[in-house]
Structure formats: C-alpha cells, structure tokens
Short mmCIF file of C-alpha atoms in Angstrom, two decimals:
data_model
loop_
_atom_site.label_atom_id
_atom_site.label_comp_id
_atom_site.label_asym_id
_atom_site.label_seq_id
_atom_site.Cartn_x
_atom_site.Cartn_y
_atom_site.Cartn_z
CA MET A 1 0.12 0.14 0.23
CA SER A 2 1.31 3.48 -0.58
CA GLY A 3 1.21 6.74 0.77
CA VAL A 4 -2.70 8.74 0.52
CA LEU A 5 -2.33 12.26 -0.73
CA LEU A 6 -4.18 14.27 1.92
CA THR A 7 -5.77 17.77 1.04
CA ASP A 8 -7.80 20.37 3.21
CA ALA A 9 -10.91 18.36 1.23
CA ASN A 10 -9.78 15.19 2.25
CA PHE A 11 -8.19 15.68 5.79
CA GLU A 12 -11.40 14.84 7.90
CA GLU A 13 -12.74 11.67 5.67
CA GLU A 14 -8.99 10.50 5.59
CA VAL A 15 -7.49 11.40 8.86
CA LEU A 16 -9.82 12.36 11.23
CA ASN A 17 -12.78 9.54 11.06
CA SER A 18 -10.20 6.94 10.18
CA GLU A 19 -10.48 3.69 12.04
CA THR A 20 -7.15 3.24 12.05
CA PRO A 21 -4.24 5.01 13.16
CA VAL A 22 -3.08 7.67 10.67
CA LEU A 23 0.70 8.71 10.29
CA VAL A 24 0.95 12.25 8.14
CA ASP A 25 3.95 13.59 6.69
CA PHE A 26 4.03 17.74 6.08
CA PHE A 27 6.08 18.82 3.21
CA ALA A 28 6.52 21.57 0.96
CA ALA A 29 7.83 20.82 -3.19
CA TRP A 30 10.67 23.39 -2.11
CA CYS A 31 11.99 21.93 1.22
CA GLY A 32 15.05 19.72 0.90
CA PRO A 33 14.45 17.70 3.65
CA CYS A 34 11.18 16.53 2.47
CA ARG A 35 12.73 15.02 -0.37
CA LEU A 36 14.44 12.91 1.85
CA GLN A 37 11.53 11.76 3.99
CA GLY A 38 9.42 11.43 1.43
CA PRO A 39 11.08 7.88 0.21
CA ILE A 40 11.41 7.20 3.49
CA VAL A 41 7.41 7.20 4.52
CA GLU A 42 6.52 6.01 0.91
CA GLU A 43 8.75 2.69 1.82
CA LEU A 44 6.97 1.98 5.35
CA ALA A 45 3.59 2.68 4.06
CA GLY A 46 4.63 -0.48 1.92
CA GLU A 47 5.43 -2.38 4.63
CA ILE A 48 2.91 -1.47 7.35
CA GLY A 49 -0.13 -2.59 6.02
CA ASP A 50 -3.17 -2.22 7.01
CA LYS A 51 -2.75 -1.61 10.77
CA ALA A 52 -2.31 2.19 9.86
CA LYS A 53 -2.49 4.42 6.95
CA ILE A 54 0.20 6.50 6.08
CA GLY A 55 -0.48 9.81 4.09
CA LYS A 56 1.57 13.37 3.21
CA LEU A 57 -0.01 16.70 2.76
CA ASP A 58 1.45 19.32 0.82
CA VAL A 59 1.45 22.38 3.34
CA ASP A 60 1.52 24.91 0.20
CA ALA A 61 -1.98 22.61 -1.67
CA SER A 62 -3.26 22.57 1.48
CA PRO A 63 -2.32 25.76 4.50
CA GLN A 64 -5.59 25.23 5.81
CA THR A 65 -4.88 21.87 7.50
CA ALA A 66 -1.27 23.35 8.23
CA GLN A 67 -2.07 25.54 9.48
CA LYS A 68 -4.65 24.10 12.26
CA TYR A 69 -2.08 21.80 13.66
CA GLY A 70 0.72 24.42 13.18
CA ILE A 71 3.41 23.52 11.24
CA MET A 72 5.91 25.85 11.20
CA SER A 73 8.89 23.64 10.52
CA ILE A 74 9.07 21.41 7.56
CA PRO A 75 8.94 17.60 7.58
CA THR A 76 7.32 17.42 10.32
CA ILE A 77 5.47 14.39 11.28
CA MET A 78 2.17 13.91 13.31
CA ILE A 79 -0.11 10.67 14.25
CA PHE A 80 -3.54 10.95 14.50
CA LYS A 81 -5.67 8.35 16.45
CA SER A 82 -9.35 9.37 17.18
CA GLY A 83 -9.61 11.94 14.92
CA GLU A 84 -7.03 13.62 17.93
CA PRO A 85 -3.17 14.41 17.21
CA VAL A 86 -1.12 12.64 19.87
CA GLN A 87 2.27 12.67 18.63
CA THR A 88 4.32 14.84 16.20
CA LEU A 89 8.07 14.92 15.10
CA ILE A 90 9.50 17.64 13.95
CA GLY A 91 12.83 17.59 11.22
CA LEU A 92 13.75 14.37 9.02
CA GLN A 93 13.16 11.11 10.64
CA THR A 94 14.21 7.49 9.91
CA LYS A 95 11.73 4.47 9.19
CA GLU A 96 12.99 2.52 11.92
CA GLY A 97 12.14 5.88 14.43
CA LEU A 98 8.41 6.48 12.56
CA SER A 99 7.76 2.19 12.31
CA ASP A 100 8.41 2.63 16.56
CA GLU A 101 6.59 6.01 16.82
CA ILE A 102 3.51 4.40 14.95
CA ASN A 103 3.36 1.05 16.53
CA LYS A 104 3.09 2.50 19.99
CA VAL A 105 -0.59 3.32 19.27
CA ILE A 106 -1.58 0.72 17.27
CA MET B 1 18.01 -5.15 10.77
CA PRO B 2 21.01 -2.76 9.21
CA GLU B 3 24.18 -3.41 9.35
CA SER B 4 26.17 -2.49 12.38
CA LYS B 5 30.00 -3.31 11.10
CA TYR B 6 31.45 -0.87 8.59
CA ASP B 7 35.05 0.00 7.30
CA ALA B 8 34.53 3.45 7.81
CA VAL B 9 31.52 5.13 8.90
CA ILE B 10 31.39 8.77 7.78
CA ILE B 11 29.29 11.59 10.35
CA GLY B 12 27.69 14.24 8.33
CA ALA B 13 26.31 14.39 5.09
CA GLY B 14 27.56 17.67 3.34
CA PRO B 15 30.08 18.22 0.64
CA ALA B 16 33.05 16.92 2.30
CA GLY B 17 31.09 13.71 4.24
CA LEU B 18 29.37 12.37 0.65
CA THR B 19 32.60 13.17 -1.46
CA ALA B 20 34.40 10.65 1.12
CA GLY B 21 31.36 8.20 0.76
CA ILE B 22 32.22 8.11 -2.92
CA TYR B 23 36.09 7.54 -2.54
CA CYS B 24 35.78 5.01 0.72
CA ALA B 25 33.50 3.06 -1.26
CA ARG B 26 35.67 3.20 -4.45
CA ARG B 27 37.67 1.71 -2.54
CA GLN B 28 35.74 -1.22 -1.53
CA LEU B 29 35.25 0.15 1.88
CA SER B 30 32.14 -1.24 3.27
CA THR B 31 30.65 2.64 3.67
CA LEU B 32 28.37 4.33 6.46
CA ILE B 33 26.75 7.83 6.49
CA ILE B 34 25.61 8.99 9.86
CA ALA B 35 23.93 11.81 9.97
CA LYS B 36 20.78 14.46 10.39
CA SER B 37 19.84 15.60 7.07
CA LEU B 38 21.38 15.95 3.78
CA GLY B 39 23.50 18.64 2.04
CA GLY B 40 24.50 20.49 5.33
CA GLN B 41 24.98 24.27 4.68
CA ALA B 42 25.41 23.73 1.20
CA ALA B 43 22.20 22.41 0.42
CA LEU B 44 20.50 25.74 1.39
CA ALA B 45 21.92 27.58 -1.03
CA SER B 46 19.25 28.66 -3.66
CA GLU B 47 22.47 28.44 -6.78
CA VAL B 48 25.35 27.30 -6.41
CA GLU B 49 27.80 28.92 -9.35
CA ASN B 50 31.59 28.38 -8.46
CA TRP B 51 31.08 24.30 -8.54
CA PRO B 52 33.53 23.31 -11.89
CA GLY B 53 31.75 22.04 -14.30
CA ILE B 54 28.48 23.50 -13.87
CA LYS B 55 27.54 27.06 -14.36
CA SER B 56 24.68 27.26 -12.20
CA ILE B 57 22.72 24.37 -9.46
CA SER B 58 20.80 24.71 -7.05
CA GLY B 59 22.81 23.72 -3.46
CA PHE B 60 20.06 20.94 -2.98
CA GLU B 61 20.26 19.74 -6.65
CA LEU B 62 24.20 19.24 -6.33
CA MET B 63 23.68 17.63 -2.56
CA ASN B 64 21.52 14.91 -4.19
CA ASN B 65 23.30 13.98 -6.86
CA PHE B 66 26.93 13.85 -4.12
CA LYS B 67 24.25 11.62 -2.88
CA GLU B 68 23.07 9.50 -5.59
CA GLN B 69 26.47 9.02 -6.70
CA THR B 70 27.35 7.30 -3.12
CA ASP B 71 24.07 5.41 -3.54
CA LYS B 72 25.07 3.35 -6.80
CA LEU B 73 28.78 2.89 -5.02
CA GLY B 74 26.49 1.50 -1.93
CA VAL B 75 26.89 3.73 0.72
CA LYS B 76 24.92 2.83 3.25
CA TYR B 77 22.45 5.59 5.40
CA ASN B 78 21.56 5.95 9.02
CA PHE B 79 19.86 9.38 9.91
CA ASN B 80 20.30 9.33 13.60
CA GLU B 81 22.23 11.39 15.64
CA VAL B 82 25.87 10.66 16.90
CA ASN B 83 26.89 11.16 20.73
CA LYS B 84 29.73 9.52 21.34
CA ILE B 85 32.78 8.00 19.64
CA GLU B 86 34.74 5.18 21.73
CA LYS B 87 38.51 3.47 20.99
CA THR B 88 38.14 -0.05 21.17
CA ASP B 89 41.14 -3.02 20.75
CA ASP B 90 40.16 -3.13 16.76
CA GLY B 91 38.80 0.13 16.26
CA PHE B 92 36.11 2.39 17.07
CA ILE B 93 32.29 2.19 18.30
CA ILE B 94 29.76 5.06 17.38
CA LYS B 95 27.08 5.64 19.51
CA THR B 96 23.81 7.49 18.30
CA ASN B 97 20.67 8.03 19.70
CA LYS B 98 18.79 4.63 18.51
CA ASP B 99 21.85 2.19 17.98
CA GLU B 100 25.53 1.26 17.66
CA ILE B 101 27.90 0.96 15.12
CA GLU B 102 31.40 -0.30 14.87
CA ALA B 103 33.81 1.01 12.34
CA LYS B 104 37.45 0.30 11.54
CA ALA B 105 38.30 4.00 10.26
CA VAL B 106 35.93 7.36 11.49
CA ILE B 107 35.13 10.42 8.92
CA LEU B 108 34.21 13.72 10.96
CA SER B 109 32.50 16.13 8.61
CA PHE B 110 29.74 17.54 10.35
CA GLY B 111 30.25 21.04 8.88
CA LEU B 112 28.82 23.74 11.25
CA THR B 113 25.25 24.52 12.65
CA PRO B 114 23.50 27.06 13.29
CA ARG B 115 24.24 29.36 16.86
CA ASP B 116 21.84 28.62 19.05
CA LEU B 117 20.79 32.20 21.09
CA GLY B 118 20.32 30.83 24.22
CA VAL B 119 17.91 32.60 25.88
CA PRO B 120 14.72 30.86 27.72
CA GLY B 121 11.90 29.11 25.41
CA GLU B 122 14.45 28.88 22.33
CA GLU B 123 15.38 24.78 23.00
CA LYS B 124 11.27 24.23 24.02
CA LEU B 125 9.96 26.05 20.45
CA LYS B 126 12.24 24.90 17.70
CA GLY B 127 10.45 23.97 15.33
CA ARG B 128 6.95 25.39 16.86
CA GLY B 129 8.49 29.08 15.49
CA VAL B 130 12.07 28.94 16.15
CA THR B 131 13.85 28.19 13.36
CA TYR B 132 17.54 29.02 12.08
CA CYS B 133 16.68 28.88 8.05
CA ALA B 134 15.09 31.66 6.11
CA ILE B 135 14.74 29.71 2.57
CA CYS B 136 14.18 26.37 4.65
CA ASP B 137 10.77 27.79 6.89
CA GLY B 138 9.90 31.45 5.49
CA PRO B 139 7.79 30.26 3.28
CA LEU B 140 5.60 28.91 6.15
CA TYR B 141 5.12 32.72 7.59
CA LYS B 142 2.67 34.22 4.64
CA GLY B 143 0.97 36.89 6.46
CA LYS B 144 2.69 36.41 10.03
CA THR B 145 4.73 38.56 11.91
CA VAL B 146 8.21 37.42 12.22
CA ALA B 147 11.34 38.49 14.50
CA VAL B 148 14.88 38.01 12.54
CA VAL B 149 17.73 37.98 15.23
CA GLY B 150 21.09 39.36 14.01
CA GLY B 151 23.23 41.82 12.48
CA GLY B 152 25.75 40.53 9.98
CA ASN B 153 24.66 39.36 6.21
CA SER B 154 23.00 36.35 6.97
CA ALA B 155 20.51 38.30 9.25
CA LEU B 156 19.91 41.26 6.79
CA GLU B 157 19.08 39.15 3.80
CA ALA B 158 16.53 36.68 6.12
CA ALA B 159 15.07 39.83 6.93
CA GLN B 160 15.16 40.74 3.06
CA TYR B 161 13.58 37.38 1.88
CA LEU B 162 11.06 37.71 4.45
CA SER B 163 9.38 40.86 4.02
CA LYS B 164 8.60 39.30 1.17
CA ILE B 165 6.53 36.81 2.44
CA ALA B 166 5.81 37.60 6.24
CA GLU B 167 3.38 40.62 6.95
CA LYS B 168 6.01 41.94 8.94
CA VAL B 169 9.42 41.56 9.61
CA TYR B 170 11.16 43.01 12.87
CA LEU B 171 15.26 42.37 12.73
CA LEU B 172 16.93 42.93 15.76
CA ASN B 173 20.64 43.48 16.14
CA GLN B 174 22.45 43.49 19.74
CA SER B 175 25.32 45.52 19.09
CA ASP B 176 25.42 49.16 18.09
CA LYS B 177 25.62 48.82 14.22
CA PHE B 178 25.31 46.08 11.07
CA ASN B 179 28.00 44.52 10.32
CA VAL B 180 26.99 44.54 6.30
CA GLU B 181 27.78 46.49 2.91
CA PRO B 182 26.05 50.23 3.04
CA TYR B 183 24.05 49.22 0.07
CA LEU B 184 22.51 46.17 1.69
CA MET B 185 21.53 48.40 4.44
CA ASP B 186 20.19 50.96 2.32
CA GLU B 187 17.78 48.45 0.04
CA ILE B 188 16.68 47.15 3.90
CA ASN B 189 16.03 50.66 5.11
CA SER B 190 13.65 50.71 2.33
CA ILE B 191 11.53 48.30 2.58
CA GLU B 192 8.22 49.18 4.00
CA ASN B 193 6.63 46.01 6.20
CA LEU B 194 10.92 45.05 8.20
CA GLU B 195 11.74 47.52 10.75
CA SER B 196 14.98 47.30 12.03
CA TYR B 197 16.74 48.21 15.62
CA CYS B 198 20.11 47.98 17.37
CA PHE B 199 21.25 47.46 21.03
CA THR B 200 17.90 45.53 21.05
CA LYS B 201 18.42 42.14 22.85
CA ILE B 202 16.17 39.27 23.46
CA THR B 203 15.85 37.65 26.54
CA GLU B 204 13.04 35.13 26.27
CA ILE B 205 10.85 33.67 23.58
CA LYS B 206 7.76 32.69 24.69
CA GLY B 207 4.62 30.56 23.93
CA GLU B 208 2.71 27.65 24.74
CA ASN B 209 2.73 25.42 21.61
CA LYS B 210 3.93 27.66 19.25
CA VAL B 211 5.95 31.13 19.75
CA GLU B 212 4.06 33.83 20.52
CA SER B 213 5.94 36.84 21.48
CA ILE B 214 9.60 37.52 22.33
CA ILE B 215 11.07 40.15 25.83
CA ILE B 216 13.29 42.33 24.29
CA GLU B 217 15.25 44.76 26.56
CA ASP B 218 18.22 48.04 25.14
CA ALA B 219 21.57 45.70 25.36
CA ARG B 220 23.24 48.72 26.89
CA ASP B 221 21.12 49.11 29.99
CA GLY B 222 18.95 46.36 30.41
CA VAL B 223 16.03 48.75 30.96
CA GLU B 224 12.59 48.91 29.50
CA ALA B 225 12.08 45.72 28.56
CA ARG B 226 9.02 44.82 26.50
CA GLU B 227 6.83 42.12 24.66
CA ILE B 228 6.63 42.29 21.16
CA PHE B 229 4.70 39.69 19.15
CA VAL B 230 5.35 37.47 17.02
CA ASN B 231 4.83 34.35 15.02
CA GLY B 232 8.16 33.68 14.20
CA VAL B 233 11.80 34.10 15.70
CA PHE B 234 14.37 33.57 13.10
CA ILE B 235 17.85 33.78 14.18
CA GLU B 236 20.54 34.07 11.90
CA ILE B 237 24.02 35.04 14.58
CA GLY B 238 25.91 32.21 12.71
CA HIS B 239 27.56 29.19 12.45
CA GLN B 240 29.85 26.86 14.67
CA PRO B 241 31.38 23.09 14.78
CA LYS B 242 28.82 21.33 17.37
CA THR B 243 32.13 19.63 18.91
CA GLY B 244 31.81 19.74 22.21
CA TRP B 245 30.97 16.37 22.65
CA LEU B 246 34.07 15.43 21.40
CA LYS B 247 36.81 17.46 23.02
CA ASP B 248 37.79 15.36 25.87
CA PHE B 249 38.55 12.50 22.96
CA ILE B 250 39.81 14.83 20.08
CA ASP B 251 42.18 18.33 20.16
CA LEU B 252 40.13 21.01 19.17
CA ASN B 253 41.10 24.83 18.46
CA GLU B 254 40.18 27.76 20.19
CA LYS B 255 37.09 28.26 17.65
CA GLY B 256 35.96 24.36 18.68
CA GLU B 257 37.38 23.15 14.95
CA ILE B 258 38.84 19.86 14.50
CA ILE B 259 42.72 20.00 14.41
CA ILE B 260 43.64 18.12 11.11
CA ASP B 261 47.26 17.45 9.92
CA GLY B 262 47.73 17.87 6.08
CA SER B 263 46.35 14.29 5.92
CA ASN B 264 43.01 15.05 7.65
CA LYS B 265 44.60 13.22 10.56
CA THR B 266 43.20 14.15 14.18
CA THR B 267 44.79 13.51 17.71
CA VAL B 268 43.15 10.39 17.61
CA GLU B 269 44.61 7.56 14.90
CA GLY B 270 41.97 6.08 13.16
CA ILE B 271 39.98 9.13 13.09
CA PHE B 272 39.52 11.63 10.19
CA ALA B 273 38.21 14.51 9.59
CA ALA B 274 36.82 17.02 6.92
CA GLY B 275 34.96 20.13 5.65
CA ASP B 276 33.38 23.18 7.28
CA CYS B 277 34.35 21.43 11.58
CA THR B 278 37.65 21.39 10.75
CA ASN B 279 40.21 23.83 10.80
CA THR B 280 41.03 24.29 6.52
CA GLU B 281 41.10 27.80 5.67
CA TYR B 282 38.26 28.85 3.14
CA LYS B 283 34.79 27.12 4.12
CA GLN B 284 34.03 26.27 0.30
CA ILE B 285 31.92 23.40 -0.99
CA ILE B 286 34.91 22.36 -3.60
CA ILE B 287 37.27 22.97 -0.72
CA ALA B 288 35.12 20.98 1.56
CA ALA B 289 34.90 18.43 -1.16
CA GLY B 290 38.36 17.95 -1.38
CA GLU B 291 39.32 17.26 1.87
CA GLY B 292 36.45 14.59 1.86
CA ALA B 293 38.14 12.77 -0.59
CA LYS B 294 41.35 12.87 1.27
CA ALA B 295 40.50 12.15 4.24
CA ALA B 296 38.57 8.79 2.56
CA LEU B 297 41.95 7.76 0.83
CA GLN B 298 43.89 8.23 4.38
CA ALA B 299 41.15 6.26 6.05
CA TYR B 300 41.52 3.41 3.20
CA LYS B 301 45.55 3.99 3.54
CA TYR B 302 45.26 3.03 7.63
CA ILE B 303 42.67 0.25 7.34
CA VAL B 304 44.42 -1.52 4.60
CA ALA B 305 48.08 -0.89 6.65
CA LYS B 306 46.40 -1.55 9.44
CA GLU B 307 45.62 -5.22 7.85
CA GLY B 308 48.50 -5.68 6.27
CA ARG B 309 47.14 -5.28 3.04
CA SER B 310 48.23 -3.63 -0.63
CA LEU B 311 47.48 -0.22 -1.38
CA ARG B 312 45.08 -0.16 -4.93
CA PRO B 313 44.99 2.22 -7.22
CA ASP B 314 41.41 3.56 -7.81
CA TRP B 315 41.99 4.13 -12.00
CA GLY B 316 38.77 3.65 -13.96
CA LYS B 317 36.14 1.47 -13.09
CA CYS B 318 35.39 0.88 -8.95
CA LYS B 319 35.21 -3.14 -9.35
CA THR B 320 38.55 -4.37 -8.08
CA VAL B 321 39.99 -7.39 -9.45
CA GLU B 322 41.74 -9.59 -7.44
CA LYS B 323 45.87 -10.41 -8.42
CA GLU B 324 45.55 -13.90 -9.03
CA GLU B 325 42.90 -13.37 -11.05
CA VAL B 326 44.71 -10.57 -13.28
CA GLY B 327 47.82 -13.34 -13.64
CA LYS B 328 45.14 -15.60 -15.25
CA LYS B 329 43.55 -13.07 -17.54
CA LEU B 330 47.50 -12.12 -18.60
CA ASN B 331 48.27 -16.03 -19.09
CA LYS B 332 45.22 -16.66 -21.48
#
C-alpha cells in the first residue's frame, strides 16, 4: 500500500474519521529535507499493511490544515488516533523511528 | 536489521561527507554515512555558481547528485544523531541516539551548525516558530509577523527574503550597528514592512506550543523590557562546529574546530576529519569536497596498512580485480 495524498478537502474523512491510526507527513516541494523524508515514508507505507494509514500533505496546496495544526517547520510528521494528534515529530525522521512511533498507538 | 559493522563510518552528509563516501566506496570499503540531514549548509544555497564544470545549480540538487552517486556505489545511510565515539581494541564504536555501530576508521565531516541564541524558550520552541533557516521555513510564515535576530549579512538577507512573505518583519541586532555593506543596509531601510533596531536584545521567547511573543530589552542598560507579539523567530547569528561532545577525545582549536594535519588526521589514530568542522581555511563546497576525498583516501590507507594488505589504485571502473585473476587474464 502506498501513501495517501491528503488535502484540506479529504483530511477529515481520511485522517480524523479514520478507524486506524494515521501518520501524516507535512511537506512542500521547495523543502530539501522533505525530499529525503518522502521516500522513507513511502517505504513505511509499503510495510505497515492495513494496521495504520500513511499519508502526506503538501502544506502549500492545503494551507488550512497546515495552519490548523501549527506546522511551523517541515518536514513535520504527526500521528493521529481517533481524530486527535497524539505525536508530533519535527525534522527528518528515520524509518525505524517512525515505525516505533506508529506501533506505539496501533 | 541494518548492518552494525563497517570499514568506514562517516559522520555528516554535506560536501565533505558525501565525497568521502564516494571515495571510500570506490576503494571497496563498506561505508556508512550517519547524518541528521542531507547536504548540510550547501543544500541551502539557492544557487551554486562556483562548482567547476557546472555553470549554475541549486545547492540541494548538487548535494542530491552527490548522494545518488554514493547510493550507486552502495554507501549506506543512517539518519540518527551521533552522541559518542569510543575507541576499542580494533577500531571504534559510534553511539547514536538509537543504535551502536562499529567501524575500523571514522571520518568526521559534520560541518557547522547554526549558533543558538541561548535564551529561555528557544530550545522548547525549536521547530515551533524558532528557526535557523529562512529559506527552509520562511514560506510557512505567509502573512505573519516574524523577528529576525542578528546583525550580519545572513540576518539581513533573511530579513529581506522574509519581508516578501511575512506581513511584518522586525530585524533585531544586539550591537550598535549592522555589520554589512552600506548598499544592503539602504535596501533594508527602504523595505516598508521591515523595522530594524540596534542595541536590542532578546531575553526570552514565549509560547505554549508555538512562538507567541518575545521579550526584548535595551542591550546597553538592560532596561525597557517589553513584549513583542510574533509568530516566528529566525535566528541568524552565525554558525559554529558542534564539537563539544568530542572535546575530551580529540584536540580542538579555540574556535572549537577539529585540528587536522595535512593528511586529514586528527589527534586520534584512525579518526580523520574534513570540511567546515575542521581548522581548514575557506569554508567552500569544493574545498570541503576535496578534503573529504583526502580523508577517505587516508582512511583507506590506514585500514589497509593495519590489515597488512596492499594499496590499490583508483583507476577506471571501481570494481577491483584480485591479483590471481589479473594473472589468469594475462596468461590467456
């Protein structure tokens, strides 16, 4: 399974109403480290199966959501469970680190 | 599980570290690069026009090209932070915040890190409004109010850049004047949504989950403390080598730079260093890259000598051929 592309329009349905925990990678095209984070998140999406959902949100294309969650630096990764953010990780993260964090809430 | 034993471990993935990676891998050393990010300061340059052979390229693209070359050669990556290096009987143990890795030789090439302001609230709000890179985080401050701290070129450039994005920019300098070219100062003074102040010191950054305000005072007498409401604080007060964790292990100079000799050897045998974190003059991409290559070749020489093998040249394709095979080929 690959990552879901999230937007202001589908965030509620895909993330807040999701039955499984969701890991969201907030990124932008102009952000260098995001280009490293992207493939790491994709790789995790391929391994995690259906226990959790992995998504990415372009902060330029979906500014309302980015604003709502106070994204001030990217990449920022947030984990949502039952519609609430339960973890915020700022800066480049390793696959192992992300896997540990998401497994804590599965 | 990732491997935990390598011939060479390189710390840092800027021009020096990535080049060292290419050279180590070409000498058939199993190589791991440990870094918190890719490309270091070079990756932040919007345009690089002094890398020979390429007229103009973005810093990130150039660094990504370096990385792709290391990937092709089989260099492995670990994006954790190194906390400690320990010497063992036959090499080193590198301890990160997550794991431990063994290496025969180590190359330190972690460059320079932005200097902290050192005020209450800064650490807690890092990445939550406190930032050290205008071009990395600037676009997230559309229509907001930000403060830029510093009095040199990088602070003024950051303020100028942010004035095009943010609603309002305060440029705060602790000393008596801005240390920049007069033309740049004229440009800054002509920007409508930018106010600059000298003798202004930040004493605290406030905010619950994100930056909400800063407390400033007059740097001359410490009076007139007042609160300014801002959404972001961009700290641009220079860079320094983050070498405190090495100081009891390796010799550093008064600036905290790692002291190396002409062959990139540090004061610990088996540990080499290259690039901006060393006492080498001129902090330039090409110099860092060249130093990275030198450090890698020295590390290779060190490992080979220790293991009693003979040196191989680096000609043509990087696959080496065993002596016997060369003999067989010649006898055909």
